[in-house]
Coordinates of C-alpha atoms in Angstrom, one line a residue:
M503 CA 0.0 0.0 0.0
V504 CA 1.0 3.6 -0.5
L505 CA 3.1 5.0 2.4
Q506 CA 2.4 1.9 4.3
D507 CA 4.7 2.5 7.3
L508 CA 3.3 6.0 7.8
G509 CA -0.3 4.8 7.6
R510 CA 0.4 2.0 10.0
R511 CA 1.9 4.3 12.6
I512 CA -0.8 6.9 12.4
N513 CA -3.5 4.2 12.4
A514 CA -1.9 2.6 15.5
A515 CA -1.8 6.0 17.3
V516 CA -5.5 6.7 16.7
S517 CA -6.5 3.1 17.5
D518 CA -4.7 3.2 20.8
L519 CA -6.6 6.3 21.8
T520 CA -10.0 5.0 20.7
R521 CA -9.4 1.7 22.6
S522 CA -8.5 3.6 25.8
P523 CA -11.2 3.5 28.5
N524 CA -10.5 7.1 29.5
V525 CA -9.8 9.7 26.8
D526 CA -8.2 12.7 28.5
E527 CA -5.8 15.5 27.6
R528 CA -2.7 13.4 28.3
A529 CA -3.8 10.5 26.0
F530 CA -4.8 13.0 23.3
Q531 CA -1.3 14.7 23.4
D532 CA 0.4 11.3 23.3
M533 CA -1.5 10.5 20.1
I534 CA -0.6 13.9 18.6
K535 CA 3.0 13.3 19.5
E536 CA 3.1 9.9 17.8
I537 CA 1.3 11.2 14.6
C538 CA 3.8 14.1 14.3
S539 CA 6.7 11.7 14.9
A540 CA 5.4 9.4 12.1
L541 CA 5.1 12.4 9.7
L542 CA 8.6 13.7 10.5
S543 CA 10.0 10.2 10.0
A544 CA 8.3 10.1 6.6
D545 CA 10.2 13.3 5.5
V546 CA 7.2 15.7 5.8
N547 CA 8.4 19.2 6.3
V548 CA 8.8 20.2 10.0
K549 CA 6.9 23.4 9.5
L550 CA 3.9 21.6 8.0
V551 CA 4.0 19.1 10.9
G552 CA 4.0 22.0 13.4
Q553 CA 1.0 23.6 11.7
L554 CA -0.8 20.3 11.7
R555 CA -0.2 19.8 15.5
K556 CA -1.4 23.4 16.2
S557 CA -4.6 23.0 14.0
I558 CA -5.6 19.7 15.7
N559 CA -5.0 21.1 19.2
S560 CA -7.1 24.2 18.4
Q561 CA -10.0 22.1 17.0
V562 CA -10.1 19.6 19.9
N563 CA -10.3 21.8 23.0
F564 CA -11.2 19.5 26.0
A565 CA -12.2 22.5 28.2
S566 CA -14.9 23.6 25.7
L567 CA -16.2 20.2 24.7
P568 CA -19.7 19.5 26.1
S569 CA -20.0 16.5 28.5
S570 CA -22.3 14.8 26.0
A571 CA -19.8 14.9 23.1
N572 CA -18.2 11.7 21.9
K573 CA -14.6 12.7 22.4
K574 CA -13.2 9.7 20.4
R575 CA -15.2 10.7 17.3
V576 CA -14.3 14.4 17.7
I577 CA -10.6 13.5 17.8
Q578 CA -10.9 11.0 14.9
K579 CA -12.6 13.6 12.7
A580 CA -10.1 16.3 13.6
V581 CA -7.1 14.0 12.7
F582 CA -8.8 13.0 9.4
D583 CA -9.8 16.5 8.4
H584 CA -6.3 18.0 9.0
L585 CA -4.5 15.1 7.3
V586 CA -6.7 15.7 4.3
A587 CA -5.9 19.4 4.4
L588 CA -2.2 18.5 4.3
V589 CA -2.6 16.9 0.8
D590 CA -5.5 18.9 -0.6
P591 CA -4.7 22.4 -1.9
H592 CA -8.4 22.8 -2.9
I593 CA -7.6 23.2 -6.6
E594 CA -9.2 20.9 -9.1
P595 CA -6.7 19.2 -11.5
F596 CA -7.1 19.7 -15.2
K597 CA -9.8 17.5 -16.8
P598 CA -9.4 17.0 -20.6
R599 CA -12.4 17.5 -22.8
K600 CA -13.4 15.2 -25.7
G601 CA -13.7 16.5 -29.2
K602 CA -10.7 18.9 -28.9
A603 CA -6.9 18.5 -28.7
N604 CA -5.6 18.5 -25.1
V605 CA -1.8 18.9 -24.9
I606 CA -0.2 17.6 -21.8
M607 CA 3.5 18.2 -21.2
F608 CA 5.6 16.2 -18.7
V609 CA 8.5 17.7 -16.7
G610 CA 10.6 16.4 -13.8
L611 CA 14.0 15.2 -12.5
Q612 CA 16.1 12.5 -14.2
G613 CA 15.1 9.1 -13.1
S614 CA 11.7 10.1 -11.7
G615 CA 9.8 7.8 -14.0
K616 CA 8.5 10.3 -16.5
T617 CA 8.7 8.1 -19.6
T618 CA 6.9 5.2 -18.0
T619 CA 4.3 7.5 -16.4
C620 CA 3.6 9.1 -19.8
T621 CA 2.5 5.7 -21.2
K622 CA 0.5 4.9 -18.0
L623 CA -1.4 8.1 -18.3
A624 CA -1.9 7.6 -22.1
R625 CA -3.4 4.2 -21.4
H626 CA -5.6 5.6 -18.6
Y627 CA -7.2 8.0 -21.0
Q628 CA -7.3 5.5 -23.9
T629 CA -9.4 3.1 -21.8
R630 CA -11.8 6.0 -21.2
G631 CA -12.5 6.5 -24.8
F632 CA -10.0 9.3 -25.7
K633 CA -7.9 9.2 -28.9
V634 CA -4.3 9.4 -27.4
G635 CA -0.9 10.0 -28.9
L636 CA 2.6 10.1 -27.4
V637 CA 5.5 12.4 -28.4
C638 CA 9.1 11.7 -27.5
A639 CA 10.8 15.1 -27.0
D640 CA 13.6 13.7 -24.8
T641 CA 16.6 14.0 -27.1
F642 CA 19.1 14.1 -24.3
R643 CA 18.9 10.7 -22.6
A644 CA 20.2 7.7 -24.6
G645 CA 17.5 5.1 -24.9
A646 CA 14.6 7.5 -24.2
F647 CA 13.2 7.1 -27.8
D648 CA 13.4 3.3 -27.7
Q649 CA 11.9 3.1 -24.3
L650 CA 8.8 5.3 -25.1
K651 CA 8.4 3.6 -28.5
Q652 CA 8.4 0.1 -26.9
N653 CA 6.0 1.2 -24.1
A654 CA 3.7 2.8 -26.7
T655 CA 3.8 -0.3 -28.9
R656 CA 3.0 -2.6 -26.0
A657 CA 0.1 -0.4 -25.0
K658 CA -1.1 0.0 -28.6
I659 CA -0.8 3.8 -28.5
P660 CA 0.3 5.9 -31.5
F661 CA 3.8 7.3 -31.1
Y662 CA 5.8 10.2 -32.7
G663 CA 9.6 10.7 -32.5
L664 CA 12.5 11.8 -34.7
L665 CA 15.5 9.7 -34.0
G666 CA 18.0 11.9 -35.8
E667 CA 16.7 15.2 -34.5
A668 CA 18.7 16.7 -31.6
N669 CA 16.5 19.8 -31.0
P670 CA 13.6 18.8 -28.6
V671 CA 11.6 21.9 -29.5
V672 CA 11.4 20.9 -33.1
V673 CA 10.4 17.3 -32.2
A674 CA 7.7 18.5 -29.8
S675 CA 6.3 21.0 -32.3
K676 CA 6.1 18.6 -35.2
G677 CA 4.7 15.8 -33.0
V678 CA 1.9 17.9 -31.6
A679 CA 1.1 19.4 -35.0
A680 CA 0.9 15.9 -36.6
F681 CA -1.4 14.5 -33.9
K682 CA -3.6 17.7 -34.0
K683 CA -3.9 17.2 -37.8
D684 CA -5.2 13.7 -37.2
R685 CA -7.7 15.0 -34.6
F686 CA -6.2 13.3 -31.5
E687 CA -7.8 14.3 -28.3
I688 CA -4.9 13.7 -25.8
I689 CA -1.3 14.5 -26.9
I690 CA 1.3 13.7 -24.2
V691 CA 4.7 15.2 -24.6
D692 CA 7.6 13.5 -22.8
T693 CA 10.6 15.8 -22.1
S694 CA 14.1 15.3 -20.8
G695 CA 14.8 15.0 -17.1
R696 CA 16.4 18.1 -15.6
H697 CA 17.7 19.5 -12.2
R698 CA 17.0 23.0 -10.8
Q699 CA 20.8 23.8 -11.0
E700 CA 20.8 23.1 -14.8
A701 CA 19.9 26.5 -16.2
D702 CA 20.3 25.5 -19.8
L703 CA 17.9 22.6 -19.5
F704 CA 15.4 24.8 -17.7
D705 CA 15.5 27.3 -20.5
E706 CA 15.0 24.5 -23.0
M707 CA 11.9 23.4 -21.0
V708 CA 10.4 26.9 -21.3
Q709 CA 11.1 26.9 -25.0
I710 CA 9.2 23.6 -25.5
Q711 CA 6.4 24.9 -23.4
Q712 CA 6.1 28.1 -25.6
A713 CA 6.3 26.0 -28.7
V714 CA 3.5 23.4 -27.9
I715 CA 1.4 25.7 -25.6
P716 CA 0.2 22.8 -23.3
D717 CA -3.2 22.8 -21.7
Q718 CA -1.5 21.3 -18.7
T719 CA 2.1 20.8 -17.5
I720 CA 2.5 17.9 -15.1
M721 CA 5.5 17.5 -12.8
V722 CA 6.5 13.9 -12.1
L723 CA 7.8 13.6 -8.6
D724 CA 9.8 10.6 -7.2
A725 CA 8.5 9.6 -3.8
T726 CA 12.0 8.4 -2.8
I727 CA 13.9 11.7 -2.9
G728 CA 12.7 12.8 0.5
Q729 CA 12.8 16.5 1.6
Q730 CA 14.6 17.6 -1.6
A731 CA 11.1 17.3 -3.3
E732 CA 10.0 20.6 -1.9
A733 CA 13.0 22.6 -3.2
Q734 CA 12.9 20.9 -6.6
S735 CA 9.1 21.4 -7.0
R736 CA 9.4 25.1 -6.1
A737 CA 12.1 25.6 -8.8
F738 CA 10.0 23.8 -11.5
K739 CA 6.8 25.8 -10.4
E740 CA 8.6 29.1 -10.7
T741 CA 9.9 28.2 -14.2
A742 CA 7.3 26.0 -15.8
D743 CA 4.2 26.7 -13.6
F744 CA 3.0 23.1 -13.7
G745 CA -0.6 22.5 -13.0
S746 CA -0.5 19.1 -11.2
I747 CA 1.8 16.5 -9.7
I748 CA 2.1 12.8 -10.3
I749 CA 3.9 11.0 -7.5
T750 CA 5.8 7.8 -8.6
K751 CA 7.4 4.9 -6.8
T752 CA 5.0 4.9 -3.9
D753 CA 5.1 1.1 -3.8
G754 CA 8.6 1.1 -2.5
H755 CA 9.9 1.4 1.1
A756 CA 10.6 5.1 0.8
S757 CA 9.1 7.6 3.3
G758 CA 7.3 9.6 0.6
G759 CA 6.5 12.5 2.9
G760 CA 8.6 14.9 0.8
A761 CA 6.1 14.6 -2.0
I762 CA 3.3 15.7 0.5
S763 CA 5.5 18.7 1.4
A764 CA 5.8 19.6 -2.3
V765 CA 2.0 19.9 -2.6
A766 CA 1.9 22.4 0.3
A767 CA 4.9 24.3 -1.0
T768 CA 3.5 24.8 -4.5
H769 CA -0.2 24.8 -3.8
T770 CA -0.6 22.3 -6.6
P771 CA -2.9 19.3 -6.6
I772 CA -1.7 15.7 -7.0
S773 CA -3.6 14.2 -10.0
F774 CA -2.3 10.6 -10.0
I775 CA 0.0 8.3 -8.0
G776 CA 2.1 5.5 -9.5
T777 CA 1.8 2.3 -7.4
G778 CA 4.0 -0.1 -9.5
E779 CA 5.8 -0.7 -12.7
H780 CA 2.9 -2.2 -14.7
M781 CA 0.8 -0.2 -17.1
L782 CA -2.3 -0.5 -14.8
D783 CA -0.4 0.8 -11.7
L784 CA -1.6 4.4 -11.9
E785 CA -4.4 5.6 -9.6
R786 CA -6.3 8.8 -9.6
F787 CA -5.6 10.7 -6.5
Q788 CA -8.5 11.8 -4.3
P789 CA -7.3 13.4 -1.0
K790 CA -10.1 12.0 1.2
A791 CA -9.9 8.5 -0.3
F792 CA -6.0 8.6 0.1
I793 CA -6.2 9.5 3.8
S794 CA -9.0 7.0 4.3
R795 CA -6.8 4.2 3.0
L796 CA -3.8 5.6 5.0
L797 CA -5.9 5.2 8.2
G798 CA -7.2 1.8 7.3
M799 CA -10.7 3.0 6.5
G800 CA -10.7 1.7 2.9
D801 CA -11.6 3.3 -0.4
M802 CA -14.7 1.6 -1.9
A803 CA -15.2 4.3 -4.6
G804 CA -11.6 3.8 -5.8
L805 CA -12.1 0.0 -5.8
V806 CA -15.2 0.3 -7.9
E807 CA -13.5 2.7 -10.4
H808 CA -10.5 0.3 -10.6
V809 CA -12.7 -2.7 -11.3
Q810 CA -14.8 -0.8 -13.9
S811 CA -11.7 0.4 -15.7
L812 CA -10.6 -3.2 -16.3
K813 CA -13.8 -3.9 -18.3
L814 CA -14.0 -7.5 -17.2
D815 CA -16.2 -9.7 -19.2
Q816 CA -18.8 -11.2 -16.8
K817 CA -21.8 -11.7 -19.1
D818 CA -21.6 -15.5 -19.4
T819 CA -21.0 -16.0 -15.7
M820 CA -23.9 -13.6 -14.8
K821 CA -26.2 -15.4 -17.2
H822 CA -25.3 -18.8 -15.6
I823 CA -25.8 -17.4 -12.1
Q824 CA -29.3 -16.2 -13.1
E825 CA -30.0 -19.7 -14.3
G826 CA -28.7 -21.2 -11.1
I827 CA -25.6 -22.6 -12.7
F828 CA -21.9 -22.3 -11.8
T829 CA -19.5 -24.4 -13.9
V830 CA -15.8 -25.0 -13.5
R831 CA -15.2 -22.7 -16.4
D832 CA -17.1 -19.9 -14.5
L833 CA -14.7 -20.5 -11.6
R834 CA -11.7 -20.2 -13.9
D835 CA -13.1 -17.0 -15.4
Q836 CA -13.4 -15.5 -11.9
L837 CA -9.9 -16.5 -11.0
Q838 CA -8.6 -14.8 -14.2
N839 CA -10.5 -11.7 -13.4
I840 CA -9.1 -11.6 -9.8
M841 CA -5.6 -11.9 -11.4
K842 CA -6.3 -8.9 -13.6
M843 CA -7.3 -6.7 -10.6
G844 CA -3.7 -6.6 -9.4
P845 CA -2.1 -7.5 -6.0
L846 CA -4.6 -8.9 -3.5
S847 CA -3.2 -6.7 -0.7
K848 CA -4.1 -3.7 -2.9
M849 CA -7.7 -4.9 -3.2
A850 CA -7.9 -5.7 0.5
G851 CA -6.5 -2.3 1.4
M852 CA -9.4 -0.7 -0.4
I853 CA -12.0 -2.5 1.6
P854 CA -12.8 -1.0 5.0
G855 CA -11.4 -2.9 8.0
M856 CA -9.2 -5.2 5.9
N857 CA -6.0 -3.1 6.0
Q858 CA -4.5 -5.5 8.6
L859 CA -5.1 -8.4 6.3
A860 CA -3.5 -6.5 3.5
Q861 CA -0.3 -5.9 5.5
G862 CA -0.1 -9.6 6.4
M863 CA -0.5 -10.9 2.9
D864 CA 2.4 -12.6 1.1
E865 CA 1.9 -11.3 -2.4
K866 CA 4.4 -13.7 -4.1
D867 CA 2.9 -16.8 -2.5
S868 CA -0.7 -15.7 -3.1
A869 CA 0.0 -15.0 -6.8
E870 CA 1.7 -18.4 -7.1
R871 CA -1.3 -20.2 -5.6
M872 CA -3.6 -18.3 -7.9
K873 CA -1.5 -19.3 -10.9
R874 CA -1.5 -23.0 -9.8
L875 CA -5.4 -22.9 -9.6
I876 CA -5.5 -21.6 -13.2
Y877 CA -2.9 -24.2 -14.3
I878 CA -5.3 -26.9 -13.0
T879 CA -8.3 -25.5 -15.1
D880 CA -6.0 -25.1 -18.2
S881 CA -5.3 -28.8 -18.0
M882 CA -9.0 -29.7 -18.2
T883 CA -11.0 -30.6 -21.3
N884 CA -13.9 -28.5 -22.6
K885 CA -16.3 -31.2 -21.3
E886 CA -14.7 -31.0 -17.8
L887 CA -14.7 -27.2 -17.8
D888 CA -18.4 -26.9 -18.8
S889 CA -19.4 -29.5 -16.2
D890 CA -20.6 -29.0 -12.6
G891 CA -17.6 -30.9 -11.4
K892 CA -19.4 -34.2 -10.7
I893 CA -17.6 -35.8 -13.6
F894 CA -14.4 -35.9 -11.5
V895 CA -16.3 -37.8 -8.8
T896 CA -17.7 -40.5 -11.1
E897 CA -14.3 -40.8 -13.0
P898 CA -11.5 -40.2 -10.5
S899 CA -8.8 -41.0 -13.1
R900 CA -9.6 -37.5 -14.6
M901 CA -8.2 -35.9 -11.5
T902 CA -4.9 -37.9 -11.8
R903 CA -4.6 -36.8 -15.4
V904 CA -5.2 -33.1 -14.7
A905 CA -2.7 -33.3 -11.8
R906 CA 0.0 -34.6 -14.0
G907 CA -0.8 -32.1 -16.8
S908 CA -0.8 -29.1 -14.5
G909 CA 2.1 -30.1 -12.3
T910 CA 0.0 -30.0 -9.2
S911 CA -1.4 -32.6 -6.7
V912 CA -4.8 -34.4 -6.6
T913 CA -5.4 -32.7 -3.2
E914 CA -5.2 -29.2 -4.8
I915 CA -7.7 -30.3 -7.5
E916 CA -10.1 -31.7 -4.8
E917 CA -9.9 -28.3 -3.0
L918 CA -10.6 -26.4 -6.2
L919 CA -13.6 -28.6 -7.0
S920 CA -14.8 -28.2 -3.4
Q921 CA -14.8 -24.5 -3.8
Q922 CA -16.6 -24.8 -7.1
R923 CA -19.3 -26.9 -5.5
M924 CA -19.8 -24.3 -2.7
M925 CA -20.1 -21.5 -5.2
A926 CA -22.5 -23.6 -7.4
G927 CA -24.7 -24.1 -4.4
M928 CA -24.9 -20.3 -3.9
A929 CA -25.6 -19.8 -7.6
K930 CA -28.5 -22.4 -7.4
K931 CA -30.1 -20.5 -4.5
M932 CA -29.7 -17.2 -6.4
G933 CA -31.0 -18.6 -9.6
G934 CA -34.2 -19.6 -7.7
M935 CA -34.5 -16.2 -6.2
S936 CA -34.0 -14.6 -9.7
K937 CA -37.0 -16.6 -11.0
N938 CA -39.1 -15.6 -8.0
M939 CA -38.3 -12.0 -8.7
K940 CA -39.2 -12.2 -12.3
G941 CA -42.5 -13.9 -11.5
A942 CA -43.2 -11.2 -8.9
Q943 CA -42.5 -8.3 -11.2
G944 CA -46.0 -8.5 -12.8
A945 CA -47.6 -8.4 -9.5
L946 CA -45.9 -5.1 -8.6
G947 CA -47.7 -3.2 -11.3
G948 CA -50.6 -2.1 -9.1
G949 CA -51.4 -1.5 -5.5
N950 CA -48.9 -0.4 -2.9
R951 CA -45.6 -1.2 -4.7
Q952 CA -43.4 -0.4 -1.7
Q953 CA -45.3 -2.7 0.6
Q954 CA -45.3 -5.6 -1.9
M955 CA -41.6 -5.2 -2.5
A956 CA -40.9 -5.2 1.3
A957 CA -43.0 -8.3 1.8
M958 CA -41.2 -10.1 -1.1
Q959 CA -37.9 -9.1 0.4
K960 CA -38.9 -10.5 3.8
R961 CA -40.0 -13.8 2.3
M962 CA -36.7 -14.1 0.4
Q963 CA -34.7 -13.3 3.5
S964 CA -36.5 -16.1 5.4
L965 CA -35.6 -18.5 2.5
G966 CA -31.9 -17.8 2.8
A967 CA -31.6 -17.6 6.6
G968 CA -31.2 -13.9 6.1
G969 CA -28.2 -11.7 6.0
A970 CA -25.1 -11.2 4.0
G971 CA -22.0 -12.5 5.6
G972 CA -23.3 -15.4 7.6
G973 CA -23.2 -17.9 4.8
G974 CA -26.8 -17.2 3.9
M975 CA -28.3 -15.3 1.0
P976 CA -26.9 -11.9 0.1
D977 CA -29.1 -8.8 0.8
M978 CA -31.4 -7.5 -1.9
G979 CA -29.1 -4.6 -2.9
A980 CA -26.2 -7.0 -3.4
L981 CA -28.4 -9.4 -5.3
M982 CA -29.6 -6.8 -7.7
K983 CA -26.1 -5.7 -8.4
M984 CA -24.9 -9.3 -8.9
M985 CA -27.8 -9.8 -11.4
G986 CA -26.5 -6.9 -13.4
G987 CA -29.2 -4.5 -12.4
G988 CA -27.4 -2.2 -10.1
G989 CA -24.0 -1.4 -11.6
G990 CA -20.7 -3.0 -11.8
G991 CA -19.7 -1.6 -15.2
P992 CA -21.0 -0.5 -18.6
G993 CA -23.5 -2.7 -20.1
G994 CA -24.4 -4.6 -16.9
G995 CA -21.4 -6.9 -17.5
G996 CA -19.1 -5.6 -14.7
M997 CA -18.0 -7.3 -11.5
P998 CA -20.5 -8.0 -8.8
D999 CA -20.3 -5.7 -5.7
M1000 CA -17.8 -6.6 -3.0
N1001 CA -20.4 -7.8 -0.5
A1002 CA -21.8 -10.3 -3.0
M1003 CA -18.4 -11.3 -4.1
M1004 CA -17.3 -12.0 -0.5
N1005 CA -20.5 -14.0 0.1
M1006 CA -19.8 -16.1 -3.1
M1007 CA -16.3 -16.8 -1.9
G1008 CA -17.5 -17.8 1.5
G1009 CA -16.4 -14.8 3.4
M1010 CA -12.7 -15.0 4.0
G1011 CA -12.8 -18.7 4.0
G1012 CA -13.2 -20.9 0.9
L1013 CA -11.2 -19.4 -2.0
G1014 CA -9.6 -16.9 0.4
N1015 CA -8.0 -19.7 2.4
M1016 CA -6.8 -21.5 -0.8
L1017 CA -5.0 -18.3 -1.8
G1018 CA -3.8 -17.2 1.6
G1019 CA -2.4 -20.5 2.9
G1020 CA -5.4 -22.4 4.2
G1021 CA -5.2 -26.1 3.8
R1022 CA -2.9 -27.1 1.0
S1023 CA -2.0 -30.4 2.7
G1024 CA -1.1 -32.1 -0.5
G1025 CA 2.3 -30.5 -1.0
R1026 CA 3.3 -28.3 -3.9
G1027 CA 3.5 -31.0 -6.5
R1028 CA 6.0 -30.7 -9.3
G1029 CA 5.7 -26.9 -9.8
R1030 CA 5.4 -25.3 -13.2

């Protein structure tokens, strides 16, 4: 998770206070001291930390608090609000408009990850329907042209560059002109890395800016450079007047607080944060959501946006669930979709109350287990994949063949089939409910619609032993979303909501145990 150590220390300080039986001035000051210590350790500017301490103290005045006030909630809200204020300059980042050319110019230090981030941002806008092009105006660094070209080719994004041209102003001007002529909507210009002490390169940056007249200039800031981030960002702001910041390398062990100081120093919003090296590892920055995740409170809105951006194909599975069917192929499709979502700890960190689980996850081991489950399904025939799994019970030799073909053990296959049977049972219950709902729709045309709907919901809850999370049927809202009626993505084919997904996976048991180390007694097999 982003700034994991900082988040863990702040979260621990607030949790210690809220668990304390007596919340008094001394306990409050101890919490403030620990939060400030965590921020200073993370390279946040000492003046900012001092201002934060003063602001929280002024908001939480024990002498003026009424006796009926919930002190714990007042303190939690004060800490949350002032941490948000630390990263929120109250300025909206640039939002490109469709139907016109939006030129975005990247600037920053050498080695900050500009070239990779250019491609990530291009792909981000491409998946949202924009016509995107990349221009390589970095003529200084050897390999910059090849790197951007390879990234663009891999992401299937049009690319412009002049390998023999040494003047970046010429390359940038011609590239932007060419893409504008072809009516591209997003034109991203990658420039050379430069340092505030390199006056010539700063002049060159200004010349490129004057030539292409960008709608937005973005500074790419490396989270690992510590307190130097503030001085560097000031120099770039005075020269290029960038409109937003993208913070990279937040997945490492660096403190990252220097980047937070840069926001306050330049009064410039953070637009995105880079969370890894892959093309999908770019998240839109929302101050409240960022602090919410930092404090272990989750970010469900960010999770929904991330899942929808993947455009996962769920139509066949949703159709099967409506019919009360869940085949081995459906299970494989779900496993592949989970793999596309990224690290499981990242997903868990976005769900409220699961940040401790996210910190304890072994990413490498979980990914390996997931791959082995997919290897098992890849070694099955079409007949086996489209079955309900009973074919393996009637013909046990099939399990032996699949184990040999996938390099796994028979025990692992039995566990996979056990999970499939559990999910098939859930699908069967939900299929019956779906038919009941369709039959009841005609009856809702007249009379008191709300009363009839409430009565039907009550009857269905009694059928499923009520409640989402106890192994019974999911609640009506979750059910409607799973049936494609309440969201999940464009066209009704998106992922089911998280409550329904967790129910289908048996809470944190079932598939969660298979991935997280629960009950693989059969050894690791031969490997693959």
